[in-house]
CSV table of C-alpha atoms in Angstrom, one decimal:
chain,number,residue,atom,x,y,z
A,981,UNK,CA,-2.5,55.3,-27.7
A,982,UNK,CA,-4.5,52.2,-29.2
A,983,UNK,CA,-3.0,50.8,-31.9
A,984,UNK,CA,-4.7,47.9,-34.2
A,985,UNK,CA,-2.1,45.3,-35.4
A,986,UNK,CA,-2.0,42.2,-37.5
A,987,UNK,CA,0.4,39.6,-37.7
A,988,UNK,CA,3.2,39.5,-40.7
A,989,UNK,CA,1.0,37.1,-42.3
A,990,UNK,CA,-2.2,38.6,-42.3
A,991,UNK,CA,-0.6,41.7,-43.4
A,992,UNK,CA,0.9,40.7,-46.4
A,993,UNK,CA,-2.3,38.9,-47.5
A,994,UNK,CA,-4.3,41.5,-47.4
A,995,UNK,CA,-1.8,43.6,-48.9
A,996,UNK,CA,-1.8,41.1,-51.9
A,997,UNK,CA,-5.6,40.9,-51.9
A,998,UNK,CA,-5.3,44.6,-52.2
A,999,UNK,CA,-3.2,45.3,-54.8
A,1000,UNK,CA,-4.7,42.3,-57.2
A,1001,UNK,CA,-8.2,44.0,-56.5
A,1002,UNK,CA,-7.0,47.8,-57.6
A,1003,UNK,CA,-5.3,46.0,-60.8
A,1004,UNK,CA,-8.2,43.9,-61.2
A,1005,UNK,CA,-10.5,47.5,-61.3
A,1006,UNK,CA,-8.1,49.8,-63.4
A,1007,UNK,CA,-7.7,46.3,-66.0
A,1008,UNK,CA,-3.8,46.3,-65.8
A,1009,UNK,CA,-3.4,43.0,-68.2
A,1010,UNK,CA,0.3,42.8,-68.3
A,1011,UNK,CA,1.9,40.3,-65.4
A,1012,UNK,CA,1.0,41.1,-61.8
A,1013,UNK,CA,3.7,43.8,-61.2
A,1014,UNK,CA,6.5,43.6,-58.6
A,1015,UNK,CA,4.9,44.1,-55.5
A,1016,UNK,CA,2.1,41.5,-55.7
A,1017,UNK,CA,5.1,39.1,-56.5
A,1018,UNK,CA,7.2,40.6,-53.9
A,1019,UNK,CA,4.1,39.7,-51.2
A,1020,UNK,CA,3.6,36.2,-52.6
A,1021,UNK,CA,7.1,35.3,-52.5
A,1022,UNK,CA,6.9,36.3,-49.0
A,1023,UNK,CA,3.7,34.8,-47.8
A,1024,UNK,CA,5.0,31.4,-49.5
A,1025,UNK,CA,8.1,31.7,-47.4
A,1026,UNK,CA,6.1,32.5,-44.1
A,1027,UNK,CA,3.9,29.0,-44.9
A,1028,UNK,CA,7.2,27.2,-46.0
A,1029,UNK,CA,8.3,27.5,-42.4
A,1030,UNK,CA,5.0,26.6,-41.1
A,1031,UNK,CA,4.6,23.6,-43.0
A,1032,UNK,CA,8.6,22.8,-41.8
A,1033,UNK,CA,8.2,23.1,-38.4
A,1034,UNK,CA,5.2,21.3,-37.8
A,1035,UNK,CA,4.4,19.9,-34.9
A,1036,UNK,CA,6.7,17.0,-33.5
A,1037,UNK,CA,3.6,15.0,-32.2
A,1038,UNK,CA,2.7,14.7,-36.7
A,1039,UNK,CA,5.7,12.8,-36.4
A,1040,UNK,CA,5.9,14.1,-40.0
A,1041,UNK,CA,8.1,15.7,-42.0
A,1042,UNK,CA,9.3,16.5,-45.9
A,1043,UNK,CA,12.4,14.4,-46.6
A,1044,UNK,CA,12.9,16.9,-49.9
A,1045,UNK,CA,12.5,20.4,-51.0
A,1046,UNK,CA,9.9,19.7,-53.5
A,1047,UNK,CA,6.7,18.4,-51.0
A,1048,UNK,CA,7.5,21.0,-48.9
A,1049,UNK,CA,7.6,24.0,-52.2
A,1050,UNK,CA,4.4,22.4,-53.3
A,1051,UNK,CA,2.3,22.6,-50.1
A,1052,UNK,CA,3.3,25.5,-49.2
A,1053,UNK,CA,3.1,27.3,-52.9
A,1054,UNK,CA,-0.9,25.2,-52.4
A,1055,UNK,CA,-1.6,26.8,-48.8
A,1056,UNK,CA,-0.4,30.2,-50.3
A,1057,UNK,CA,-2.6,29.8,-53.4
A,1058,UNK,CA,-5.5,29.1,-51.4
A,1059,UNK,CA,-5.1,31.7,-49.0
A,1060,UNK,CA,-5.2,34.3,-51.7
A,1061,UNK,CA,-8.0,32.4,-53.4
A,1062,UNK,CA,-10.2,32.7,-50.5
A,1063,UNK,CA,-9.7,36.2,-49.6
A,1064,UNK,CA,-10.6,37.0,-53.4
A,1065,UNK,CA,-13.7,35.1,-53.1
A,1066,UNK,CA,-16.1,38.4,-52.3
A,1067,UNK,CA,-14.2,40.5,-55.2
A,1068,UNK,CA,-15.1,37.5,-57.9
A,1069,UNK,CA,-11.6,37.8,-58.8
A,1070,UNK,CA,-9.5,34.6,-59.3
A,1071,UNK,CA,-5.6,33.8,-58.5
A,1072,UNK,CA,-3.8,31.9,-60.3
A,1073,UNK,CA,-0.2,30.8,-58.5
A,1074,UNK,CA,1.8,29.7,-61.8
A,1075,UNK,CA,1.1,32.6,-63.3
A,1076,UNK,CA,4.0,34.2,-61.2
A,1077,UNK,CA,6.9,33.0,-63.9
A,1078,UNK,CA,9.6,31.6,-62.1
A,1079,UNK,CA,8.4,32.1,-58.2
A,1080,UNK,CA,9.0,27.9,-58.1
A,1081,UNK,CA,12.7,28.1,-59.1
A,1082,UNK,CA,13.4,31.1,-56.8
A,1083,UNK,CA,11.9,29.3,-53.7
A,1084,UNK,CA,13.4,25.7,-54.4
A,1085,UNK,CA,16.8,25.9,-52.7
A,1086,UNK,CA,15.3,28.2,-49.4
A,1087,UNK,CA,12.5,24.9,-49.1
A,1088,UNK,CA,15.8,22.7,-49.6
A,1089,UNK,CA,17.3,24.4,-46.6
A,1090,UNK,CA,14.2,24.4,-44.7
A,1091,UNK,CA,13.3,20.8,-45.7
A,1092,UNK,CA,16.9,19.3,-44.0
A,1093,UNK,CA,16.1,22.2,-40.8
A,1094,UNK,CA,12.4,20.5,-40.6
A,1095,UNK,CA,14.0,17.0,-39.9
A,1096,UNK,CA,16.5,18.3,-37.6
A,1097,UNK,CA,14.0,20.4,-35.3
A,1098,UNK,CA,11.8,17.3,-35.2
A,1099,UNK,CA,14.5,15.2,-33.5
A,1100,UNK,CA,16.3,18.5,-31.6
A,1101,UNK,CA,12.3,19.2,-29.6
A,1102,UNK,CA,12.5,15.2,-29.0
A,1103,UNK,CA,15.7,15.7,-26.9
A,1104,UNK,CA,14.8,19.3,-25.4
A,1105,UNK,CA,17.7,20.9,-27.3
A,1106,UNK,CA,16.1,24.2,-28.3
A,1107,UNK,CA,14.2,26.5,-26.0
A,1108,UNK,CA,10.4,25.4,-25.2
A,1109,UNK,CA,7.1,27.3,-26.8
A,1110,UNK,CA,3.7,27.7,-24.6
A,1111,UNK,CA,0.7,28.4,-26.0
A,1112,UNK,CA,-1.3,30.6,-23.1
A,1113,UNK,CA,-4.7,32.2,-22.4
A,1114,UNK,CA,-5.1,34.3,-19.8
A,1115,UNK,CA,-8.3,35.6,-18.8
A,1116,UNK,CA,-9.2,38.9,-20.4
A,1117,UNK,CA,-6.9,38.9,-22.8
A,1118,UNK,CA,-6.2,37.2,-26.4
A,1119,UNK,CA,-4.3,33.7,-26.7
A,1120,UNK,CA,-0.4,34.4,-27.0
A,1121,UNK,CA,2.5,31.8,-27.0
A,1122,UNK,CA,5.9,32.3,-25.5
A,1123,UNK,CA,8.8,31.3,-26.9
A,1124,UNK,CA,12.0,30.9,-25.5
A,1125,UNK,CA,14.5,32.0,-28.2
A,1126,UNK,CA,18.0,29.8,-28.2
A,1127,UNK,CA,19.5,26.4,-27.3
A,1128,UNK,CA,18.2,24.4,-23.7
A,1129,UNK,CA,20.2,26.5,-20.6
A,1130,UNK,CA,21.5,29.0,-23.1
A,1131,UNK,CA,18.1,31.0,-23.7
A,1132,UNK,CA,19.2,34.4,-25.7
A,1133,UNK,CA,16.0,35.8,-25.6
A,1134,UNK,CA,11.9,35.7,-24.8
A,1135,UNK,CA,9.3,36.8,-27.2
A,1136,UNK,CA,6.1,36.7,-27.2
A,1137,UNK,CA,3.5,36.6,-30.2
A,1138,UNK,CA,-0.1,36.8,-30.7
A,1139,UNK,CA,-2.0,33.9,-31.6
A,1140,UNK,CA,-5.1,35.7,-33.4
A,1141,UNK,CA,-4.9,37.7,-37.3
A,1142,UNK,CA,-5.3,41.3,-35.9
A,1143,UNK,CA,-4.8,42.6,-31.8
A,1144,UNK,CA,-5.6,46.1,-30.8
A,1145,UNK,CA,-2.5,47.4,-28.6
A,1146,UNK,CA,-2.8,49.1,-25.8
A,1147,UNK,CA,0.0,51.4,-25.1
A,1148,UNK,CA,-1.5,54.2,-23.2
A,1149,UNK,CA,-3.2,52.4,-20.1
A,1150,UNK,CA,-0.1,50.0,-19.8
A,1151,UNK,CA,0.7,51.7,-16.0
A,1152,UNK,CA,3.6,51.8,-14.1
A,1153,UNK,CA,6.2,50.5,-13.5
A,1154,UNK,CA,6.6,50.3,-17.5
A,1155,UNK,CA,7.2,53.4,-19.6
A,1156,UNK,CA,6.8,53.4,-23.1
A,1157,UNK,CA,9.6,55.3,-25.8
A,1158,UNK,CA,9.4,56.4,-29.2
A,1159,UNK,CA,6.8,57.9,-31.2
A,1160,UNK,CA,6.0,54.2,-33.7
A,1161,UNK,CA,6.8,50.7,-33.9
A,1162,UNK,CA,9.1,49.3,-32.7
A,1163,UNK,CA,8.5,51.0,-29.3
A,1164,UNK,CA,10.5,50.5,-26.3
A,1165,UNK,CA,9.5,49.7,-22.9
A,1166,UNK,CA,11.9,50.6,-19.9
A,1167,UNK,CA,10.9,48.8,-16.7
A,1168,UNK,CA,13.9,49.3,-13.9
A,1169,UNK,CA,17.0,48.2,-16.4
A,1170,UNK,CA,15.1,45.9,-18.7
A,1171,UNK,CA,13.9,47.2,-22.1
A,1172,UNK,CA,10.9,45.0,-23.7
A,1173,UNK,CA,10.8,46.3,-27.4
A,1174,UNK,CA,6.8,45.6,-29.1
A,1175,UNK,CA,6.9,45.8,-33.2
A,1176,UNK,CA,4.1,46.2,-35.6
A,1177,UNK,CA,3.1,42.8,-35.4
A,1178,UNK,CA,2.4,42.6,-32.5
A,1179,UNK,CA,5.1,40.9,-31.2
A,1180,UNK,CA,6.9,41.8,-27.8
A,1181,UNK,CA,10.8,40.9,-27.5
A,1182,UNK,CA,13.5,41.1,-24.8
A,1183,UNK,CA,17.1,40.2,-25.1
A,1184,UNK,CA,18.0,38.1,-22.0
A,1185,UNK,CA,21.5,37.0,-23.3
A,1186,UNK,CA,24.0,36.2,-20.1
A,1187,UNK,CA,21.2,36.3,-17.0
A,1188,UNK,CA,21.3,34.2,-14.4
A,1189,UNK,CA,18.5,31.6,-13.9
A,1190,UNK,CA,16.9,33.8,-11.2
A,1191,UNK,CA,16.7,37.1,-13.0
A,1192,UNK,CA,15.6,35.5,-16.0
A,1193,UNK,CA,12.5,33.8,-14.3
A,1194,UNK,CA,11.9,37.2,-13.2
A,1195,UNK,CA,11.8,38.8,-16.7
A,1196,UNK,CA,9.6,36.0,-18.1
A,1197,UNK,CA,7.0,36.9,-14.9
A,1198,UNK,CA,7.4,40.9,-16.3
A,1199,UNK,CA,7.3,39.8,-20.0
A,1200,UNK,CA,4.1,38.0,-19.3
A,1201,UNK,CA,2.4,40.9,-17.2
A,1202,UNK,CA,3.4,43.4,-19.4
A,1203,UNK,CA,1.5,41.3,-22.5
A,1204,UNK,CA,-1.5,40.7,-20.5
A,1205,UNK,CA,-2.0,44.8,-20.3
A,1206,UNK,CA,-0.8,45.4,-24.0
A,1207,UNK,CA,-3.2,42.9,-26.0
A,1208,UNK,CA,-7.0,44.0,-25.2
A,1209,UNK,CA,-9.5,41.8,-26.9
B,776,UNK,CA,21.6,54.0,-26.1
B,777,UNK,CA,22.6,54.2,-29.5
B,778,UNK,CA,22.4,57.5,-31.5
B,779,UNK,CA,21.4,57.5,-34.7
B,780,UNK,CA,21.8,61.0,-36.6
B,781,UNK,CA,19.5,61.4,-39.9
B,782,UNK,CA,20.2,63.3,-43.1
B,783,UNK,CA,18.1,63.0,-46.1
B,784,UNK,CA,17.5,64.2,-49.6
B,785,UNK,CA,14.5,63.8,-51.9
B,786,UNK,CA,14.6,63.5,-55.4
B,787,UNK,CA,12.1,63.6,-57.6
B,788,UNK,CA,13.1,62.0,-61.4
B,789,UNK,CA,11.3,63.8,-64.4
B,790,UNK,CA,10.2,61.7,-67.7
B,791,UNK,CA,13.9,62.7,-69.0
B,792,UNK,CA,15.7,61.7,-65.9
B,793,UNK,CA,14.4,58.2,-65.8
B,794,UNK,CA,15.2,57.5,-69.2
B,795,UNK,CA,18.5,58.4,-68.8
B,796,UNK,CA,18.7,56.4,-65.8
B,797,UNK,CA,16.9,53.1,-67.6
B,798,UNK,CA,19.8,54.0,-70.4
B,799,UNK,CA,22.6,54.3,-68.1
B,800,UNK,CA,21.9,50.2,-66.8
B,801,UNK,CA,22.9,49.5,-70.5
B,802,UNK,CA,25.3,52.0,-71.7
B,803,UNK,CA,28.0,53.3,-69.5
B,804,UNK,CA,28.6,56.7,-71.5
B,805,UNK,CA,25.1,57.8,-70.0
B,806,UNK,CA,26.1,57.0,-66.3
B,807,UNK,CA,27.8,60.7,-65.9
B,808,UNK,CA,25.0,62.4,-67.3
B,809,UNK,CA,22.6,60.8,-65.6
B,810,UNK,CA,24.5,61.6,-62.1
B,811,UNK,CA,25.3,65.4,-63.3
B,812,UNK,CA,21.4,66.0,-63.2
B,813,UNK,CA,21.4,64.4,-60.0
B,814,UNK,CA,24.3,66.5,-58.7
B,815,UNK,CA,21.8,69.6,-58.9
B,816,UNK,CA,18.6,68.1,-57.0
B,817,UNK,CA,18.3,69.5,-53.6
B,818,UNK,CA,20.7,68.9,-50.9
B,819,UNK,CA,20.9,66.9,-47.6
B,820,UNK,CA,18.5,68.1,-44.9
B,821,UNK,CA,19.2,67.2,-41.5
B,822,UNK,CA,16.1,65.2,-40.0
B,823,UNK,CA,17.2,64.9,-36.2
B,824,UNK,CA,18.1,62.2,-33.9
B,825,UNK,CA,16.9,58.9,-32.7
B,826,UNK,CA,17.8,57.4,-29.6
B,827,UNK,CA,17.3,54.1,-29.2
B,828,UNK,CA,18.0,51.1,-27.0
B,829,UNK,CA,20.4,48.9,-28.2
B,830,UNK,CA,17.2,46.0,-27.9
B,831,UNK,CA,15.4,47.6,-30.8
B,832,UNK,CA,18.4,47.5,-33.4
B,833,UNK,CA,18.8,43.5,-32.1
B,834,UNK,CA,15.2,43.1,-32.7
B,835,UNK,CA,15.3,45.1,-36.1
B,836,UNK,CA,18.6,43.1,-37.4
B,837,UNK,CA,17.0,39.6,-36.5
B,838,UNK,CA,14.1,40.9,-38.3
B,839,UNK,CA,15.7,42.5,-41.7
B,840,UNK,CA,19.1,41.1,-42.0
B,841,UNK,CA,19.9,38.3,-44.0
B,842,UNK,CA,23.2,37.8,-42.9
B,843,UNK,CA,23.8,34.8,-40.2
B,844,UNK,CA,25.4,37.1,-37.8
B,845,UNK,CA,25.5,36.5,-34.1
B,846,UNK,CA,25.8,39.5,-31.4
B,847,UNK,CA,26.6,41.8,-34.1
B,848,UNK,CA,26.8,44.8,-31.8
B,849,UNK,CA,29.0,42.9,-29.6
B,850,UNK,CA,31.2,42.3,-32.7
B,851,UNK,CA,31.3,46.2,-33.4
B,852,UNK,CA,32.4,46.8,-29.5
B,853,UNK,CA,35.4,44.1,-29.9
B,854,UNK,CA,36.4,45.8,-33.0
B,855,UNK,CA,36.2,49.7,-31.5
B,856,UNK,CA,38.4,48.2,-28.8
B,857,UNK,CA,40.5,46.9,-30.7
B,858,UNK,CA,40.8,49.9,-33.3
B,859,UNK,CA,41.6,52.5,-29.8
B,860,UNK,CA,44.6,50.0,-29.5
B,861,UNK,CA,43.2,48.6,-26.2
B,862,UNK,CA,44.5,45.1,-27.2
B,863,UNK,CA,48.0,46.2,-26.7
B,864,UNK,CA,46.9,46.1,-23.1
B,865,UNK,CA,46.6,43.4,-20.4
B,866,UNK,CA,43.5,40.9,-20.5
B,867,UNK,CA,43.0,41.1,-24.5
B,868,UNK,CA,44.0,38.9,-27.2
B,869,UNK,CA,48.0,38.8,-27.6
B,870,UNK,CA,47.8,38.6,-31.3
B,871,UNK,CA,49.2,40.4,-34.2
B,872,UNK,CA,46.6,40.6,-36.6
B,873,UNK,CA,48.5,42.1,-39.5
B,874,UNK,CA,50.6,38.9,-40.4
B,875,UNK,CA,50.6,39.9,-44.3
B,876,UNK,CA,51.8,42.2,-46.0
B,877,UNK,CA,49.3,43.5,-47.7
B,878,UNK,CA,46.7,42.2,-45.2
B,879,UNK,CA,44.9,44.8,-43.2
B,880,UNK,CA,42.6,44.1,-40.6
B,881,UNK,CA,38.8,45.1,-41.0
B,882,UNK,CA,35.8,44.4,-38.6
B,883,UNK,CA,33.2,42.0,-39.3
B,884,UNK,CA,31.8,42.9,-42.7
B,885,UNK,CA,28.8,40.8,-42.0
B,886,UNK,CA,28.1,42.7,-39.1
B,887,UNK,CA,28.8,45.9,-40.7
B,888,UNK,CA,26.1,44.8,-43.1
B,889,UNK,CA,23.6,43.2,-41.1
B,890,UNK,CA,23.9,46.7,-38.5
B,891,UNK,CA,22.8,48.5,-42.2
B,892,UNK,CA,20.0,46.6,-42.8
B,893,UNK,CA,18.5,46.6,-39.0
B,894,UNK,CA,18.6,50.1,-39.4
B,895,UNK,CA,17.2,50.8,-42.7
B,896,UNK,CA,14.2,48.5,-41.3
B,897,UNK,CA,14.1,51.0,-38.3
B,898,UNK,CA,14.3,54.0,-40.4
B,899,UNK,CA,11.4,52.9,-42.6
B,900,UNK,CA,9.0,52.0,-39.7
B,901,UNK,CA,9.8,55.4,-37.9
B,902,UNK,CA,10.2,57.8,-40.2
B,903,UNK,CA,7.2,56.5,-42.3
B,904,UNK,CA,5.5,54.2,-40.3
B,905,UNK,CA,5.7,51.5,-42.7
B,906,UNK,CA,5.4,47.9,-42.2
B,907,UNK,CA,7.2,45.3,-43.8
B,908,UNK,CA,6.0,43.7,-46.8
B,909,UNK,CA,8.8,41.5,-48.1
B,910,UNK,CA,12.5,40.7,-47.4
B,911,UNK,CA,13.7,39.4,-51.1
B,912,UNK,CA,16.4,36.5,-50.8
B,913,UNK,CA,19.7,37.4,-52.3
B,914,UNK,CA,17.7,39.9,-54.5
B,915,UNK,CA,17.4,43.9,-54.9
B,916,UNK,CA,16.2,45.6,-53.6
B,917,UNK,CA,16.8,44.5,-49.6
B,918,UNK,CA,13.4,44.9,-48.1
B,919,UNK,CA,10.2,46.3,-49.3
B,920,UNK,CA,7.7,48.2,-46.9
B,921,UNK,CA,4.3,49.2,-47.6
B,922,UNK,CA,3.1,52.5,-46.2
B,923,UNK,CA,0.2,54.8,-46.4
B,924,UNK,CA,-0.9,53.2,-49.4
B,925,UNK,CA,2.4,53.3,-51.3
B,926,UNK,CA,5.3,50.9,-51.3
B,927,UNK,CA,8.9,52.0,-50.6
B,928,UNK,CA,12.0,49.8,-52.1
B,929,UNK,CA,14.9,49.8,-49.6
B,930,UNK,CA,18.2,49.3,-50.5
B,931,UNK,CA,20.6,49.4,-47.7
B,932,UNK,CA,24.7,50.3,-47.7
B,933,UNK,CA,26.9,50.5,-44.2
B,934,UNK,CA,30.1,50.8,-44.1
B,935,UNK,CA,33.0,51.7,-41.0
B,936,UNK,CA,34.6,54.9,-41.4
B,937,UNK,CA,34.9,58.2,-39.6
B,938,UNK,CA,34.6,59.7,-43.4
B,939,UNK,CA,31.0,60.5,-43.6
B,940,UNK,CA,31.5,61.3,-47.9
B,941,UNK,CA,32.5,57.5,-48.1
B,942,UNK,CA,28.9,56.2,-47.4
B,943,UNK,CA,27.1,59.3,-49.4
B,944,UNK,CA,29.6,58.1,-52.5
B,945,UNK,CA,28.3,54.6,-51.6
B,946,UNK,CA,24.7,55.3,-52.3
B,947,UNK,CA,25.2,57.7,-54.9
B,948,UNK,CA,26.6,55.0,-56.9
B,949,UNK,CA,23.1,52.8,-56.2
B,950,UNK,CA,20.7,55.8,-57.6
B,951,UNK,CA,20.9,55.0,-61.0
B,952,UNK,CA,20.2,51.4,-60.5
B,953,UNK,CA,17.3,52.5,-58.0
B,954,UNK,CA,16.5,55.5,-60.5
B,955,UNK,CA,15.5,52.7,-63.1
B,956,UNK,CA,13.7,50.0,-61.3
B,957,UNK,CA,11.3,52.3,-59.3
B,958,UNK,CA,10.8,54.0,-63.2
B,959,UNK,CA,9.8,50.3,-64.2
B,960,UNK,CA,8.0,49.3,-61.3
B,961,UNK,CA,5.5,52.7,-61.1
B,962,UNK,CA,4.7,52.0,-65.0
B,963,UNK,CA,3.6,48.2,-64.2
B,964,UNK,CA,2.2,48.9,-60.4
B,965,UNK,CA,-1.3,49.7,-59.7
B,966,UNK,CA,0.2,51.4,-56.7
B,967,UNK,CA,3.0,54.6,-56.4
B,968,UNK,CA,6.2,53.2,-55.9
B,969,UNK,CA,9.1,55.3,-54.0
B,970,UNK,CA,13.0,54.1,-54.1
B,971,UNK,CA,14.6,54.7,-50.3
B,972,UNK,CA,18.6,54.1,-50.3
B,973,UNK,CA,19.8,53.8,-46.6
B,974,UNK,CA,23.9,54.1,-46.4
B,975,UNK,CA,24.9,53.9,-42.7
B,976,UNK,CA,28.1,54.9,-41.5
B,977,UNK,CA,28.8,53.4,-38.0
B,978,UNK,CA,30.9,55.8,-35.9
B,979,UNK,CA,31.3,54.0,-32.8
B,980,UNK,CA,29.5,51.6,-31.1
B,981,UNK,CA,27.5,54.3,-29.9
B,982,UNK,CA,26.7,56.6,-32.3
B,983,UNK,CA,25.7,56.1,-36.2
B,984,UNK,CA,25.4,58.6,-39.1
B,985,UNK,CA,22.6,58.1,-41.6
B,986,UNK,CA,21.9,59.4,-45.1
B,987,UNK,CA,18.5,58.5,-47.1
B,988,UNK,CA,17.4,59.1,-50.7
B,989,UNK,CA,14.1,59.3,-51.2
B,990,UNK,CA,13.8,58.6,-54.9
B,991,UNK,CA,10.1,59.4,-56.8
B,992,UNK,CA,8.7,59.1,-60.3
C-alpha cells in the first residue's frame, strides 16, 4: 500500500483554501462558517510555535505575546493569501471576529516558552534535532523527544509539504498492523507507530543507552524505506 | 495490547428534531422532549474490536489531548493496582488514602480524560479515515477532523467504571448540545457537517469499552 501524505500544516491550508473556494462559488455572504475558522485558528497556532521556537543561532525572540500573535496571525494571512491567488479570491484575516483575543493568552504562554527554549538548547537541556538527507529518499529531521539523558521518545518528521508512504515494500524484519493511520510497526519487541502526517514515533521511555542507540539506527532505516520521493 | 470494544448508534435529526434541540439550549422544559425522540432512534450496534499497541494511544494522546498529563497509561496501571488492593501488600505505598470522611479516592481524572481524547482521535482516523483539522483550546467541540469531504465535530467523555450505562448516560446528556451546534454549523457551512460523541469507559488497563453517536442533519 502507497499512501500520499501531507504535513498538518499543509493539510489544513488546503483544507481552508478549500472550503473558502466552495463558499466563494455557491456566494455564502454571511461570516466564514465554523470550519474555515476552526482551520485558521489552527494554522495560526501551528506558525505561533514556529515563529516561538526559532532558531537559537537568530538569537531572537518575542519578549511579549503581542509580536509573536501579530507575525504569526501575518504568516497565516499570507499563507492563505497566496494559495487563493489562482481562484482570484481574496482573504481577509480580521474578518474572523475575535480570532485575536482567543489566541492572545496561548501566544503569551508560547512567548515566555520561546525565551526559555532559547537559553535551555544553549545549555543542551532538551533533547537534540537533526536535519538529515539520505540518498534516495526525502529530507527528514529527528528529534529526540525529552530532557538531555532522559530521552522519552524518537520521532521522526518529514521535511517537505506532501510524501508518498510506502508501506507495502517496507520488507522484513518490520511488519506493518492495522488497516489506517496511525499504523503500527512490530520489529522484534519494538513498535514504531507512522500517523497521517507522515510522521513516525517510538516510545523509548526507561532504555538503556545501548538499546536506545540501537532503535535510533532501526528508526532511521525503517524511514529511509517508508518515504519514497 | 490494548482492547478497545466499539458500539455505535447513528442518528439522523429531522427539521423538527433540531429545533427542538436549538430550543432545549434555551429552555429547559424542552430538554425531555427533545431526548424522548431520541430515545426511539435506532439502537447501539456493535462495530468490533481494535487491538492496538499501547504506542499508538501514547502517540494519539500527545496528539489530541489537551490535558498536561505524563504517562497516563502508567497512571491507570498504578490506579488498577491499587483498586485490586495490591497496596495492602509488600513493596507498595504504605498509605491510607481515605484520611476524610467523606473523601474517596479516584484515579487521575486528567488521565481519565486525556485516555478519552487519545481515543476519540483514534476512533475518528480508523473508523473514518479522517485527518485532523483542528484541536480547539478550551472550546467545544474537542477536536474537529475532516474526512471524505465532510467534517466531523468530536466531542469526547471517559470515565472509570465497570458500569458501562454510566458513560452511555454521559454522552446522552451531550446530544442535545451537539444536536444544536451541528444544526447551526450545516446551515452556515458550505460543507456537510456530522456531530461524533466518543464516551470511553476504561475497564482495565487493558481493555476499553467505547460508544459513538454519529449525529446528522
Amino acid at each position: 500500500m502507497k499512501i500520499r501524505v501531507s504535513t498538518e500544516k499543509e493539510f489544513i491550508l488546503n483544507s481552508i483554501v478549500e472550503a473558502i473556494t466552495a463558499r466563494h462559488k455557491a456566494r455564502k455572504e454571511a461570516d466564514y462558517g465554523d470550519t474555515i475558522r476552526f482551520g485558521v485558528t489552527e494554522l495560526a497556532r501551528i506558525y505561533m510555535r514556529e515563529v516561538a521556537r526559532r532558531e537559537t543561532n537568530e538569537h531572537y525572540y518575542y519578549h511579549d505575546q503581542y509580536g509573536l500573535l501579530n507575525e504569526a496571525l501575518s504568516r497565516t494571512e499570507q499563507a492563505i493569501q497566496e494559495a487563493l491567488v489562482p481562484h482570484r479570491i481574496q482573504f481577509d484575516i480580521s474578518e474572523l471576529a475575535g480570532l485575536e483575543d482567543e489566541l492572545v493568552y496561548p501566544a503569551k504562554e508560547l512567548a515566555e516558552l520561546g525565551e526559555k527554549l532559547s537559553q535551555a538548547k544553549r545549555v543542551d537541556r532538551i533533547g537534540s534535532k537533526r536535519r538529515l538527507s539520505p540518498t534516495g529518499s526525502i529530507p527528514f529531521e529527528i528529534i529526540e523527544i525529552g530532557l538531555t539523558g532522559f530521552i522519552e521518545g524518537l520521532l521522526i518528521r518529514p521535511l517537505v509539504n506532501t510524501v508518498e508512504l510506502n508501506l507495502e515494500e517496507i520488507g522484513a524484519p518490520y511488519t506493518v498492523e492495522g488497516e489506517w493511520f496511525p499504523f503500527q510497526v512490530q520489529v522484534e519487541d519494538f513498535t514504531f507507530v507512522i500517523d497521517d502526517d507522515g510522521t513516525i514515533f517510538i516510545s523509548t521511555q526507561n532504555f538503556p543507552p545501548g538499546l536506545f542507540e540501537r532503535v535510533r539506527e532501526m528508526l532511521w532505516e525503517l524511514a529511509r524505506r517508508v518515504y519514497t520521493q | 495490547m490494548i482492547l478497545i470494544d466499539i458500539d455505535k448508534r447513528d442518528i439522523h435529526l429531522t427539521r423538527e428534531e433540531q429545533s427542538l434541540a436549538t430550543g432545549s439550549a434555551a429552555r429547559e422544559a424542552l430538554r425531555p422532549k427533545f431526548l424522548a425522540k431520541m430515545a426511539n432512534k435506532p439502537p447501539y450496534q456493535n462495530l468490533g474490536k481494535l487491538h492496538v499497541h499501547e504506542a499508538v494511544i501514547i502517540r494519539m494522546i500527545t496528539k489530541y489531548s489537551e490535558q498536561m498529563i505524563y504517562q497516563p497509561l502508567s497512571e491507570m496501571r498504578y490506579w488498577f493496582a491499587y483498586s485490586s488492593g495490591a497496596f495492602i501488600e509488600p513493596g507498595y505505598p504504605p498509605l491510607f488514602y481515605s484520611r476524610q470522611r467523606n473523601k474517596t479516592v479516584s484515579p487521575n481524572k486528567s488521565a481519565v480524560a486525556g485516555i478519552g481524547e487519545g481515543v476519540a482521535g483514534l476512533i475518528t482516523q480508523r473508523l473514518y479515515k479522517g485527518k485532523k483539522l483542528a484541536r480547539p483550546n478550551h472550546d467545544f467541540p474537542d477536536i474537529v477532523i475532516e474526512a471524505g469531504g465532510k467534517t466531523y465535530l468530536v466531542e469526547s467523555k471517559a470515565t472509570l467504571s465497570s458500569e458501562p450505562e454510566d458513560i452511555k448516560r454521559t454522552i446522552a446528556d451531550e446530544l442535545p448540545k451537539m444536536a444544536a451546534y451541528v444544526s447551526s454549523c450545516s446551515q452556515r457551512d458550505t460543507r456537510p457537517v456530522v456531530g461524533l460523541l466518543v464516551g470511553t469507559t476504561i475497564i482495565s488497563e487493558t481493555n476499553y469499552q467505547c460508544y459513538l453517536i454519529e449525529v446528522t442533519v
